[in-house]
PDB file of C-alpha atoms in Angstrom:
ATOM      1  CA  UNK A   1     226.483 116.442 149.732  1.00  0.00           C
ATOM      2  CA  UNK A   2     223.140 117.643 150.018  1.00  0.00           C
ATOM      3  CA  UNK A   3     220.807 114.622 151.452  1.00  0.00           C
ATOM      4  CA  UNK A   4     217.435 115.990 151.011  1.00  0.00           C
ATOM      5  CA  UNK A   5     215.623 113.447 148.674  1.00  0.00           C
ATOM      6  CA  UNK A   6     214.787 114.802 145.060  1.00  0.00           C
ATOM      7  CA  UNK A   7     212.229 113.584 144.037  1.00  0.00           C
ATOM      8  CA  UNK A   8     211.701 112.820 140.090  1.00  0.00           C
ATOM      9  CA  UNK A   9     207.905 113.310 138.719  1.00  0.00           C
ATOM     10  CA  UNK A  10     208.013 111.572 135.245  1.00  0.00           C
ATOM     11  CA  UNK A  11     206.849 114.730 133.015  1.00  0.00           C
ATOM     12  CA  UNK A  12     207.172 113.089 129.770  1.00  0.00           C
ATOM     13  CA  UNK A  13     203.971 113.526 127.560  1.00  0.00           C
ATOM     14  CA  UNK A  14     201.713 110.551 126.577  1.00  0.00           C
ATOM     15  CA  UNK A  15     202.039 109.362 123.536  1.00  0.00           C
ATOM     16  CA  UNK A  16     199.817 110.766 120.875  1.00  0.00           C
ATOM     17  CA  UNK A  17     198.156 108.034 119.441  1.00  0.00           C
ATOM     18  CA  UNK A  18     196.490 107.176 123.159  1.00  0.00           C
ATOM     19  CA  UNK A  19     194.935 110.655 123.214  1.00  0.00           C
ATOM     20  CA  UNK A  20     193.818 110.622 119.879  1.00  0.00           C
ATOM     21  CA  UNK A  21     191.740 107.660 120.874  1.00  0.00           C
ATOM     22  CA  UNK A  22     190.374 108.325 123.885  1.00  0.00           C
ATOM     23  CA  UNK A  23     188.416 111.557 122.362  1.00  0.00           C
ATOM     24  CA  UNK A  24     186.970 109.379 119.385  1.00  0.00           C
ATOM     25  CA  UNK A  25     185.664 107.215 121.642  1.00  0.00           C
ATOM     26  CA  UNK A  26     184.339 109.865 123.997  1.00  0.00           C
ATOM     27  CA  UNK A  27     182.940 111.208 120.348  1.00  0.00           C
ATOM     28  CA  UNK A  28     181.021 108.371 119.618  1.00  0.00           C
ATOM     29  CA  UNK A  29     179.237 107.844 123.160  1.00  0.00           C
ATOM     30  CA  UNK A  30     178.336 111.200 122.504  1.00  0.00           C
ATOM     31  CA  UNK A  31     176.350 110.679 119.516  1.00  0.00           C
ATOM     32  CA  UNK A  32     175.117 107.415 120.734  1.00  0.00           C
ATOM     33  CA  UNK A  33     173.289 108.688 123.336  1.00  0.00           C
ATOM     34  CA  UNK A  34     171.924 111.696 121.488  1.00  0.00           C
ATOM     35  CA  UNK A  35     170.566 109.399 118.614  1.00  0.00           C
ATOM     36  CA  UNK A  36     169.222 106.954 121.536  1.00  0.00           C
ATOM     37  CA  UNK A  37     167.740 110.324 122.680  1.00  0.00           C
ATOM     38  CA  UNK A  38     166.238 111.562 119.459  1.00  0.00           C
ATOM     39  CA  UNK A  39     164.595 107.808 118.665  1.00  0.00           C
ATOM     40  CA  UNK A  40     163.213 107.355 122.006  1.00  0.00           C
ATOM     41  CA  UNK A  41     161.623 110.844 121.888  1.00  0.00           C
ATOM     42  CA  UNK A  42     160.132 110.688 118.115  1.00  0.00           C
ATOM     43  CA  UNK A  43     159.079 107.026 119.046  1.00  0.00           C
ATOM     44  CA  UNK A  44     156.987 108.463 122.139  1.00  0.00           C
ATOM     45  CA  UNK A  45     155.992 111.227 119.945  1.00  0.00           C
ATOM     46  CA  UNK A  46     154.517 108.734 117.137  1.00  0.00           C
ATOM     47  CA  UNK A  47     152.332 106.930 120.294  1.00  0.00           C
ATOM     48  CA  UNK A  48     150.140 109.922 121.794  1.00  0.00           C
ATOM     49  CA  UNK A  49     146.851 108.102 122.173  1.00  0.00           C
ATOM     50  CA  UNK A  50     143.737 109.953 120.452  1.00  0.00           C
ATOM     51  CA  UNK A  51     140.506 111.360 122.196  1.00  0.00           C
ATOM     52  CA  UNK A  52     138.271 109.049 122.730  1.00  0.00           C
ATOM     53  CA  UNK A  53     135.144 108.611 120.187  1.00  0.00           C
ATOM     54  CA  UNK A  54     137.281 110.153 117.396  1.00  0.00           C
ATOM     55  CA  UNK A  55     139.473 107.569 115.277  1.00  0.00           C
ATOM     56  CA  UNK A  56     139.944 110.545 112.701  1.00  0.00           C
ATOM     57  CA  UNK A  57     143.335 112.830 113.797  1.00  0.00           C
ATOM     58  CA  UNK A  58     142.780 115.802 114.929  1.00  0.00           C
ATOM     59  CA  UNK A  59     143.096 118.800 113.188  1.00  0.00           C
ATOM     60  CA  UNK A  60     145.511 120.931 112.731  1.00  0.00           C
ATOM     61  CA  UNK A  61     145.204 124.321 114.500  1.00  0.00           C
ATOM     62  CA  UNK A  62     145.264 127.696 112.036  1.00  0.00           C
ATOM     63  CA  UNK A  63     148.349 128.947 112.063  1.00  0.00           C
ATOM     64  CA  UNK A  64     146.956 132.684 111.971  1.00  0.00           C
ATOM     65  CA  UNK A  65     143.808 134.645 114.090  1.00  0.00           C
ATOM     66  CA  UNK A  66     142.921 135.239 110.192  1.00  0.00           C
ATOM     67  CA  UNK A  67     142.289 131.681 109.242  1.00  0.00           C
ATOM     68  CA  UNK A  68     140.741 130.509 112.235  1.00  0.00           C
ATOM     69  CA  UNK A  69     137.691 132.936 111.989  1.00  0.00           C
ATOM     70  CA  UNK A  70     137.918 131.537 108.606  1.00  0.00           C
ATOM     71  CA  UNK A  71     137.169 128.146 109.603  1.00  0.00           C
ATOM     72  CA  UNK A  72     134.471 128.956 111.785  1.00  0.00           C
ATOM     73  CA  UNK A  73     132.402 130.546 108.940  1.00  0.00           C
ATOM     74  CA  UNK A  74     132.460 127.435 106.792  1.00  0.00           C
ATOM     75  CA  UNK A  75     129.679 125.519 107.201  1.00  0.00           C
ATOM     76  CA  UNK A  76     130.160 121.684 108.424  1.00  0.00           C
ATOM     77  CA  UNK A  77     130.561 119.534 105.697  1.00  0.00           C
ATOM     78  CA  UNK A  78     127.154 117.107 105.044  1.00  0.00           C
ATOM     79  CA  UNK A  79     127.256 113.317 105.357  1.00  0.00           C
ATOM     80  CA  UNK A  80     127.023 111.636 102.313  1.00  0.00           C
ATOM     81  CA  UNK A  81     124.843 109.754 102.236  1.00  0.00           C
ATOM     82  CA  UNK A  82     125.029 106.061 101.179  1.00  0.00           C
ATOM     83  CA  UNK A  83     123.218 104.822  98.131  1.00  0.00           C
ATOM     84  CA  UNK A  84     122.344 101.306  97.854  1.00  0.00           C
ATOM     85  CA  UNK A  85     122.485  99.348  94.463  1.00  0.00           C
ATOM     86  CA  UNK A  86     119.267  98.876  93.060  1.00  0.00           C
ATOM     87  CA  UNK A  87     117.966  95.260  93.619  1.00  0.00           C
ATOM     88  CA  UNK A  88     118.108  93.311  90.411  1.00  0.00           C
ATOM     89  CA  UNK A  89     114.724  91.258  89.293  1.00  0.00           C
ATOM     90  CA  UNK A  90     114.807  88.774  87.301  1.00  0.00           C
ATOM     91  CA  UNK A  91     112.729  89.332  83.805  1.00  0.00           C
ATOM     92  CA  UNK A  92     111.573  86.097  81.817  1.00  0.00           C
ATOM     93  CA  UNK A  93     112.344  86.153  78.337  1.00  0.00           C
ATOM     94  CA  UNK A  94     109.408  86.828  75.620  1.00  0.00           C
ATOM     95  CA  UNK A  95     110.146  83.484  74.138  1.00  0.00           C
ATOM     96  CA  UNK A  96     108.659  82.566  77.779  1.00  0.00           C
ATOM     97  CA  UNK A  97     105.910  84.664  77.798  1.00  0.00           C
ATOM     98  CA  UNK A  98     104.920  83.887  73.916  1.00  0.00           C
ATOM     99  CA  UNK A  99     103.445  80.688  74.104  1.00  0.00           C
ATOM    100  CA  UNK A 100     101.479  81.876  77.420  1.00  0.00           C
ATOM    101  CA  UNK A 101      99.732  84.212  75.170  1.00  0.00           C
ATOM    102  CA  UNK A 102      99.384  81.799  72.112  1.00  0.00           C
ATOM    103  CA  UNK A 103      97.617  79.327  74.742  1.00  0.00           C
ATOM    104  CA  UNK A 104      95.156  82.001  75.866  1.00  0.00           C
ATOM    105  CA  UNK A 105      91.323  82.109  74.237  1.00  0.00           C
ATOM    106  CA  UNK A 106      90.660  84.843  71.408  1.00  0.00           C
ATOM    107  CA  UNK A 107      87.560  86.216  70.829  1.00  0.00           C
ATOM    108  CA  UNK A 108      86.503  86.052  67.487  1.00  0.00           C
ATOM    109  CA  UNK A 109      85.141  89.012  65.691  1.00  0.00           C
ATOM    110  CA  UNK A 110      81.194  88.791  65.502  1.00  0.00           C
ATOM    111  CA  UNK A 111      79.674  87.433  62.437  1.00  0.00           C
ATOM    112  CA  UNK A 112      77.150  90.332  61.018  1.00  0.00           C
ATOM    113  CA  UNK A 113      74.034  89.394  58.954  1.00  0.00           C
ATOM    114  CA  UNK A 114      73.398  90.060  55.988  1.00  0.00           C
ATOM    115  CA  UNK A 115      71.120  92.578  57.004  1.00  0.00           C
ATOM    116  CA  UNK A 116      73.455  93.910  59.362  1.00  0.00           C
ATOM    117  CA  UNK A 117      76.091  94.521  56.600  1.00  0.00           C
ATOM    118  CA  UNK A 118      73.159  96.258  54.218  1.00  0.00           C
ATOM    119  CA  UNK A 119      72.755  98.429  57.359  1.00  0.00           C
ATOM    120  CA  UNK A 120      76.601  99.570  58.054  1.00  0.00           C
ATOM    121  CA  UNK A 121      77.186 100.516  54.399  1.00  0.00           C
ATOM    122  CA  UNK A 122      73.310 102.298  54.572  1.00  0.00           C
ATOM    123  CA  UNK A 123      74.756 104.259  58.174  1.00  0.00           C
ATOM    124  CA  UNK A 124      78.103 105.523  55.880  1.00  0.00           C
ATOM    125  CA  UNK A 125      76.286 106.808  53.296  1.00  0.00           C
ATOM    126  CA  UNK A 126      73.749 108.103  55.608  1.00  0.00           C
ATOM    127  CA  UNK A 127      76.812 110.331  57.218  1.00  0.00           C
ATOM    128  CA  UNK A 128      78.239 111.067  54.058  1.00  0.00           C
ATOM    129  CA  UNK A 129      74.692 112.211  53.383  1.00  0.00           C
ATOM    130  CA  UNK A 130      74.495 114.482  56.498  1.00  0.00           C
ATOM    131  CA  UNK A 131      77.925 115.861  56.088  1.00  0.00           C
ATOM    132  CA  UNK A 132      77.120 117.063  52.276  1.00  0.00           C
ATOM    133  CA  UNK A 133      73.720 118.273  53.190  1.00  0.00           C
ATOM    134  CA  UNK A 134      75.367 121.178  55.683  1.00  0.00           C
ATOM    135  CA  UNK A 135      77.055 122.749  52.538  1.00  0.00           C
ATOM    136  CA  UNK A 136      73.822 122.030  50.222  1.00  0.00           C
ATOM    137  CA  UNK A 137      70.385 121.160  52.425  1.00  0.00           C
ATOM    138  CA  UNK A 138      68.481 121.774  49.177  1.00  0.00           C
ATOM    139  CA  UNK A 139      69.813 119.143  46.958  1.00  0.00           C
ATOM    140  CA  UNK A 140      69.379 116.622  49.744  1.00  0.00           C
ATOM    141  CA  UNK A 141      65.932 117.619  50.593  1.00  0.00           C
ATOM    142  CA  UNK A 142      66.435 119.728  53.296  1.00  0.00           C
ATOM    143  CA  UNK A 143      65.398 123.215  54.007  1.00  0.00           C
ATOM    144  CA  UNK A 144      67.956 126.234  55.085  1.00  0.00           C
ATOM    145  CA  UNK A 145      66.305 126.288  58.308  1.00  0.00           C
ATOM    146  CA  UNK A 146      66.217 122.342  59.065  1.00  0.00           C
ATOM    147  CA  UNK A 147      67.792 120.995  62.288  1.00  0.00           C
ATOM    148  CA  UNK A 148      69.934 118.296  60.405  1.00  0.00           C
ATOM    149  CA  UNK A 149      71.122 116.856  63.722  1.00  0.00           C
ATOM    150  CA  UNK A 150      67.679 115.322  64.241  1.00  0.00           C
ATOM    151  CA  UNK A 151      67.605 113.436  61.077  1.00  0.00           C
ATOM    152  CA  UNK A 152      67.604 109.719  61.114  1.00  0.00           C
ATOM    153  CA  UNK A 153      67.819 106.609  59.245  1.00  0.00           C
ATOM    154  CA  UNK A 154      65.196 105.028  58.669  1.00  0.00           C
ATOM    155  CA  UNK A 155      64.487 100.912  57.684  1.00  0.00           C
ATOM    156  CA  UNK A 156      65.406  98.971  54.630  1.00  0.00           C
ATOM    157  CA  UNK A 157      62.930  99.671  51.766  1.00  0.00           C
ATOM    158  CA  UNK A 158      63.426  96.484  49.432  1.00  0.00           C
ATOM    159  CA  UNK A 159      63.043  97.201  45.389  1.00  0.00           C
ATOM    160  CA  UNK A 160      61.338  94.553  43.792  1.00  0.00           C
ATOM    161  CA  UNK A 161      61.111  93.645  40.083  1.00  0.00           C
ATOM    162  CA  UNK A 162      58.631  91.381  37.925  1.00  0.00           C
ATOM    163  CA  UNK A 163      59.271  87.701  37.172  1.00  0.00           C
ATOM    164  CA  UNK A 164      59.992  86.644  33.421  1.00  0.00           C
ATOM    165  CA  UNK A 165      56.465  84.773  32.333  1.00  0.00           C
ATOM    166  CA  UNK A 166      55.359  83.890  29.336  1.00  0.00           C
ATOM    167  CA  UNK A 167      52.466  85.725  27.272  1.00  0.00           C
ATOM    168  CA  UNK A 168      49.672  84.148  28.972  1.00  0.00           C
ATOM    169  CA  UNK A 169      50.749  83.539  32.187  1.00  0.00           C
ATOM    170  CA  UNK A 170      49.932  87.303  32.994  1.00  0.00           C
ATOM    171  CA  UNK A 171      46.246  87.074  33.056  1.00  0.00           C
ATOM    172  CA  UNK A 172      44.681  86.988  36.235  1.00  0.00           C
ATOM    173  CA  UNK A 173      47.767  86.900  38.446  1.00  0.00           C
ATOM    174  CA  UNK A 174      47.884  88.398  41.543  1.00  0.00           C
ATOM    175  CA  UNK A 175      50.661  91.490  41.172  1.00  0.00           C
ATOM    176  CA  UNK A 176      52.289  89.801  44.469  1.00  0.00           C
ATOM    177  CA  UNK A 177      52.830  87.051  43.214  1.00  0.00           C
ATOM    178  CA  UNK A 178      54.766  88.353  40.078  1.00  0.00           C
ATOM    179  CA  UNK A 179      57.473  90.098  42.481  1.00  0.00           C
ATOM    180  CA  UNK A 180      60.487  88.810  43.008  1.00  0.00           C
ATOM    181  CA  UNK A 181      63.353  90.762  45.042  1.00  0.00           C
ATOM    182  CA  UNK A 182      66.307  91.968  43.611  1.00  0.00           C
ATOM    183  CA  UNK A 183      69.451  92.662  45.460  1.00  0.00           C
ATOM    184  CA  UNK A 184      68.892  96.649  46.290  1.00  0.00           C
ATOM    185  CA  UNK A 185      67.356  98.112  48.862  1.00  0.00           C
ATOM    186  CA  UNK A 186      67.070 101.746  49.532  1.00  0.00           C
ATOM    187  CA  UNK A 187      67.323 103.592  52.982  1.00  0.00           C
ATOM    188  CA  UNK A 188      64.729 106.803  54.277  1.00  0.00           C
ATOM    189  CA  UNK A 189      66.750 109.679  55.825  1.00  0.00           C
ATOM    190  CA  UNK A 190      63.857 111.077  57.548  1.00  0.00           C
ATOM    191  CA  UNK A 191      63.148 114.472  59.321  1.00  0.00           C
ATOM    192  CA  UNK A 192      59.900 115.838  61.365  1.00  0.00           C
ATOM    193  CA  UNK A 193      58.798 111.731  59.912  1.00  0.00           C
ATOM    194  CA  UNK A 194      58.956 113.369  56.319  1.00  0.00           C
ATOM    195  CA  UNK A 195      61.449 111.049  54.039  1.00  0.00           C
ATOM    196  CA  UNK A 196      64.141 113.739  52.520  1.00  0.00           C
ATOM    197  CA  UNK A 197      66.348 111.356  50.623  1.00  0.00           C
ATOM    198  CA  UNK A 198      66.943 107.857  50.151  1.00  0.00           C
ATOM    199  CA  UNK A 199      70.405 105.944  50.538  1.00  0.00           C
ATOM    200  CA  UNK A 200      70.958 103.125  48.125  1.00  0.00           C
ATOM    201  CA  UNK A 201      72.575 100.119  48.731  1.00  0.00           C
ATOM    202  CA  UNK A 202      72.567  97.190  46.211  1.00  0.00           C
ATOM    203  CA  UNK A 203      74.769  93.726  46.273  1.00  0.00           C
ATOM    204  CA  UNK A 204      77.180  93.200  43.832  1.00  0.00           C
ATOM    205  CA  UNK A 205      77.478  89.522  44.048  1.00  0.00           C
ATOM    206  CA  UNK A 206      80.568  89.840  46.115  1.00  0.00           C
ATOM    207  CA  UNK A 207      79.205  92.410  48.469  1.00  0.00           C
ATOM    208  CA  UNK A 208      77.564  95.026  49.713  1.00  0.00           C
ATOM    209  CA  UNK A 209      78.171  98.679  48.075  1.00  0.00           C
ATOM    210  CA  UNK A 210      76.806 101.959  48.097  1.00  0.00           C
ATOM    211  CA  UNK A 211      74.813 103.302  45.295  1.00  0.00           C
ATOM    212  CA  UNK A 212      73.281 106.478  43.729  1.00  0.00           C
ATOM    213  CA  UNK A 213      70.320 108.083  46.608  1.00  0.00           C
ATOM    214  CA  UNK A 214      67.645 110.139  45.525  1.00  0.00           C
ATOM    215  CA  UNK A 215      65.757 112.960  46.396  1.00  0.00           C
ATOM    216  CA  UNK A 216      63.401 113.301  44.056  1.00  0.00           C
ATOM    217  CA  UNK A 217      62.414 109.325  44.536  1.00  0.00           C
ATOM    218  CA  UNK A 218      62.253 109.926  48.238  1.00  0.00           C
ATOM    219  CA  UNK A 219      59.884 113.273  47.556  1.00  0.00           C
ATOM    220  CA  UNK A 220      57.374 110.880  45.659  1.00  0.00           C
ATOM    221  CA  UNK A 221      57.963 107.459  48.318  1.00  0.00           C
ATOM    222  CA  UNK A 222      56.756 110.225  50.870  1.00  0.00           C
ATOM    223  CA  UNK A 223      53.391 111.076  49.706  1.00  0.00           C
ATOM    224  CA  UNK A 224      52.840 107.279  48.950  1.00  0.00           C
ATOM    225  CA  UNK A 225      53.378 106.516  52.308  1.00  0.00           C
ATOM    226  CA  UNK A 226      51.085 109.706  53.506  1.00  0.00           C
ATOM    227  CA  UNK A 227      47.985 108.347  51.211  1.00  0.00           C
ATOM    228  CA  UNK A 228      48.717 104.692  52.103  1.00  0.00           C
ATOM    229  CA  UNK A 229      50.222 104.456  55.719  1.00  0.00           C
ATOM    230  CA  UNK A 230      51.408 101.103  56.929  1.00  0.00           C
ATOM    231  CA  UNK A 231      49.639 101.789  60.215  1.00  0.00           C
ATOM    232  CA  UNK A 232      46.465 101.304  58.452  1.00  0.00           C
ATOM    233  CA  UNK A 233      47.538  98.328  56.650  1.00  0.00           C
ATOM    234  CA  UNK A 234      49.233  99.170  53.435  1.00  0.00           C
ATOM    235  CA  UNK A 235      52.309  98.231  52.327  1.00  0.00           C
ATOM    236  CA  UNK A 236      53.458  99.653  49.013  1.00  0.00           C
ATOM    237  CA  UNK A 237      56.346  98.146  47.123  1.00  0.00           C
ATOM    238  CA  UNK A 238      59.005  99.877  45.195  1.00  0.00           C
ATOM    239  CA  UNK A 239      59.532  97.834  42.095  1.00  0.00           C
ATOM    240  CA  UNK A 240      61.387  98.328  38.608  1.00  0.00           C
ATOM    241  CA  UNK A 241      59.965  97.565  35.202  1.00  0.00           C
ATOM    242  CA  UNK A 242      62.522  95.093  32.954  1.00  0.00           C
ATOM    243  CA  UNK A 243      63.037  97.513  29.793  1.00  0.00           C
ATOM    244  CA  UNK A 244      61.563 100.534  31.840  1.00  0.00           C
ATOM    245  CA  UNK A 245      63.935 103.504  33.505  1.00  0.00           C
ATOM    246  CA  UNK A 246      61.621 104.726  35.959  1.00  0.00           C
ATOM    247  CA  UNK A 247      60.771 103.213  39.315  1.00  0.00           C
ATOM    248  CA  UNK A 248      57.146 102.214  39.965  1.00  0.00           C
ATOM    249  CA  UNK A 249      55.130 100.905  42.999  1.00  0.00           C
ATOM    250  CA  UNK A 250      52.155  98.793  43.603  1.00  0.00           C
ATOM    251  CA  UNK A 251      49.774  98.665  46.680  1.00  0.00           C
ATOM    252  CA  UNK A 252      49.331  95.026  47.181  1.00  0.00           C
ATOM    253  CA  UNK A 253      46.274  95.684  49.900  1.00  0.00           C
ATOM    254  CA  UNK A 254      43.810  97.723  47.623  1.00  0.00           C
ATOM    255  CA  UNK A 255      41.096  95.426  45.584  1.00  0.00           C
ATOM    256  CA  UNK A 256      42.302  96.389  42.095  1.00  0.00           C
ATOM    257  CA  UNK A 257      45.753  95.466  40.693  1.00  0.00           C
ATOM    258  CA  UNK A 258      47.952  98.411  40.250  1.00  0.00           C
ATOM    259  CA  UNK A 259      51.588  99.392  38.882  1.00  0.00           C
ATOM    260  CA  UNK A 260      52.209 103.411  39.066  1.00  0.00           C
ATOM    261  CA  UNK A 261      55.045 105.067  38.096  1.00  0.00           C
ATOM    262  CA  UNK A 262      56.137 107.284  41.279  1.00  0.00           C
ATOM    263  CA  UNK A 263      56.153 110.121  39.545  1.00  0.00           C
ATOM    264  CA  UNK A 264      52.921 110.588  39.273  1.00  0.00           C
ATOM    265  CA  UNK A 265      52.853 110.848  42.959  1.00  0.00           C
ATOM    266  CA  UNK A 266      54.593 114.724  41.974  1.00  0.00           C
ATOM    267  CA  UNK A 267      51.088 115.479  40.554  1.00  0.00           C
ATOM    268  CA  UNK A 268      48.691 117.321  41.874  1.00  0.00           C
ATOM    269  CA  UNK A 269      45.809 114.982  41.726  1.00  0.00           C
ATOM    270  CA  UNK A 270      47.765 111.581  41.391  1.00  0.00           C
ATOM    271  CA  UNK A 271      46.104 108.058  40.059  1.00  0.00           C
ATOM    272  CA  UNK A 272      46.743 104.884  40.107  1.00  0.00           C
ATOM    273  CA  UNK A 273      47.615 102.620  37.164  1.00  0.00           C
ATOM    274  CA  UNK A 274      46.228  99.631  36.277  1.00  0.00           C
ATOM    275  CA  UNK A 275      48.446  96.763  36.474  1.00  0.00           C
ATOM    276  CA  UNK A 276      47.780  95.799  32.999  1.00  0.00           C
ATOM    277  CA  UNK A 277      49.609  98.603  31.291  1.00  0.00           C
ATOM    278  CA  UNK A 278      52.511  97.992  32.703  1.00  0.00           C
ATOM    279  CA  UNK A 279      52.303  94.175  32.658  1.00  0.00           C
ATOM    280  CA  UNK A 280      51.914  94.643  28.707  1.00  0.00           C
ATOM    281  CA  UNK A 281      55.204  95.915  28.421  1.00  0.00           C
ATOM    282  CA  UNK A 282      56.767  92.896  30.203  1.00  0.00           C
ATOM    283  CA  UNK A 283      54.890  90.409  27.524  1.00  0.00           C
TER     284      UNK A 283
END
């Protein structure tokens, strides 16, 4: 009998179900560490500090030679810059403001004279006068050649008229003291101090109101005021004649008592009237 020792190794295979778990478990240390791996790096990644100055990320390179010459011919984008609300003020209400103005003195409109009003109707009809006299100088008493700007107005002429006497009460009056004014007064437009027409105002107990002018009334006032001038001391009066059409005058200054119609001033040698004839009519 041989005595060399045999020796036995113990072949048999491992059971399967201890292999089959030692290579899951490998498995899953496997992907373990590569997920450890792959969080660690993405996580390191994700914490790259920025440049300095710049809290904005950086840009993102072109991905082409193309685009990047691209982006340096843009022009940089402009601030905007930042507009302010407009500041808000405060505005009082009018019912503030209302009795502020209610409180405050007024003016009141000046109060005209009577004379003054005679004189603001006399100016209108004196430019309605003017303005009419362009078209027709003759009828107004102007010549073609006349330099109508340089006509003016002239003063109130008041119209008088003769008092209601009895038959005898006539005789030896003064023809002065038989006047009484009526409410009418003409106006002289006067050129080169010739009187070319006369404006008429008159008051018709309510107020004052333009009337009918004349020229041939202001042709015959002319040449009374050329034979008696007021700068030698005559003042002739315009007066009407109760039941007569015409206008006469009277010279209050000469010795004798007169009443002439005014057109006999149109004459060629012109008189005077005695008072009496006229005064005869009035009895």
């Amino acid at each position: 009998m041989d005595q060399t020792a045999t020796i036995k190794f113990n072949t048999e295979p491992e059971p399967k179900q201890k292999t089959g778990r030692k290579f899951l478990v490998g498995l899953l240390v496997i992907l373990v560490a590569v997920a450890g791996f792959s969080y660690w790096w993405f996580f390191m990644r994700g914490r790259t500090p920025a440049a300095p100055g710049n809290s904005a990320p950086a840009a993102t390179a072109p991905a082409t030679v193309k685009e990047a010459q691209s982006a340096k011919v843009q022009p940089a984008t402009k601030p905007v810059a930042q507009v302010l609300p407009a500041k808000r003020i405060s505005i009082p209400p009018a019912a503030a403001i209302a009795p502020q103005a209610a409180l405050a003195p007024r003016t009141p409109p000046p109060v005209l004279t009577d004379a003054q009003k005679r004189l603001k109707v006399a100016q209108d009809g004196f430019d309605q006068v003017m303005a009419m006299a362009v078209q027709r100088p003759d009828t107004y008493g102007f010549l073609p050649d006349d330099d109508l700007g340089k006509a003016t107005l002239g003063g109130e002429i008041p119209i008088y008229t003769i008092k209601p006497l009895g038959h005898d009460k006539f005789a030896n009056q003064q023809v002065n003291s038989l006047l009484q004014p009526l409410k009418e007064w003409f106006y002289p437009v006067i050129l080169q101090n010739h009187v070319r027409f006369l404006v008429r105002v008159r008051y018709d107990n309510h107020d004052y109101a333009p009337g009918d002018g004349s020229r041939a009334l202001a042709m015959s006032y002319d040449k009374i005021l050329a034979n008696w001038p007021p700068e030698k001391g005559f003042h002739p009066k315009l007066i009407t004649v109760p039941n007569l059409p015409a206008y006469y005058f009277t010279v209050p200054e000469l010795p004798k008592p007169n009443i002439t119609d005014t057109d006999r001033m149109l004459d060629y040698t012109p008189d005077l009237s005695p008072a009496s004839i006229v005064l005869a009519n009035c009895q």
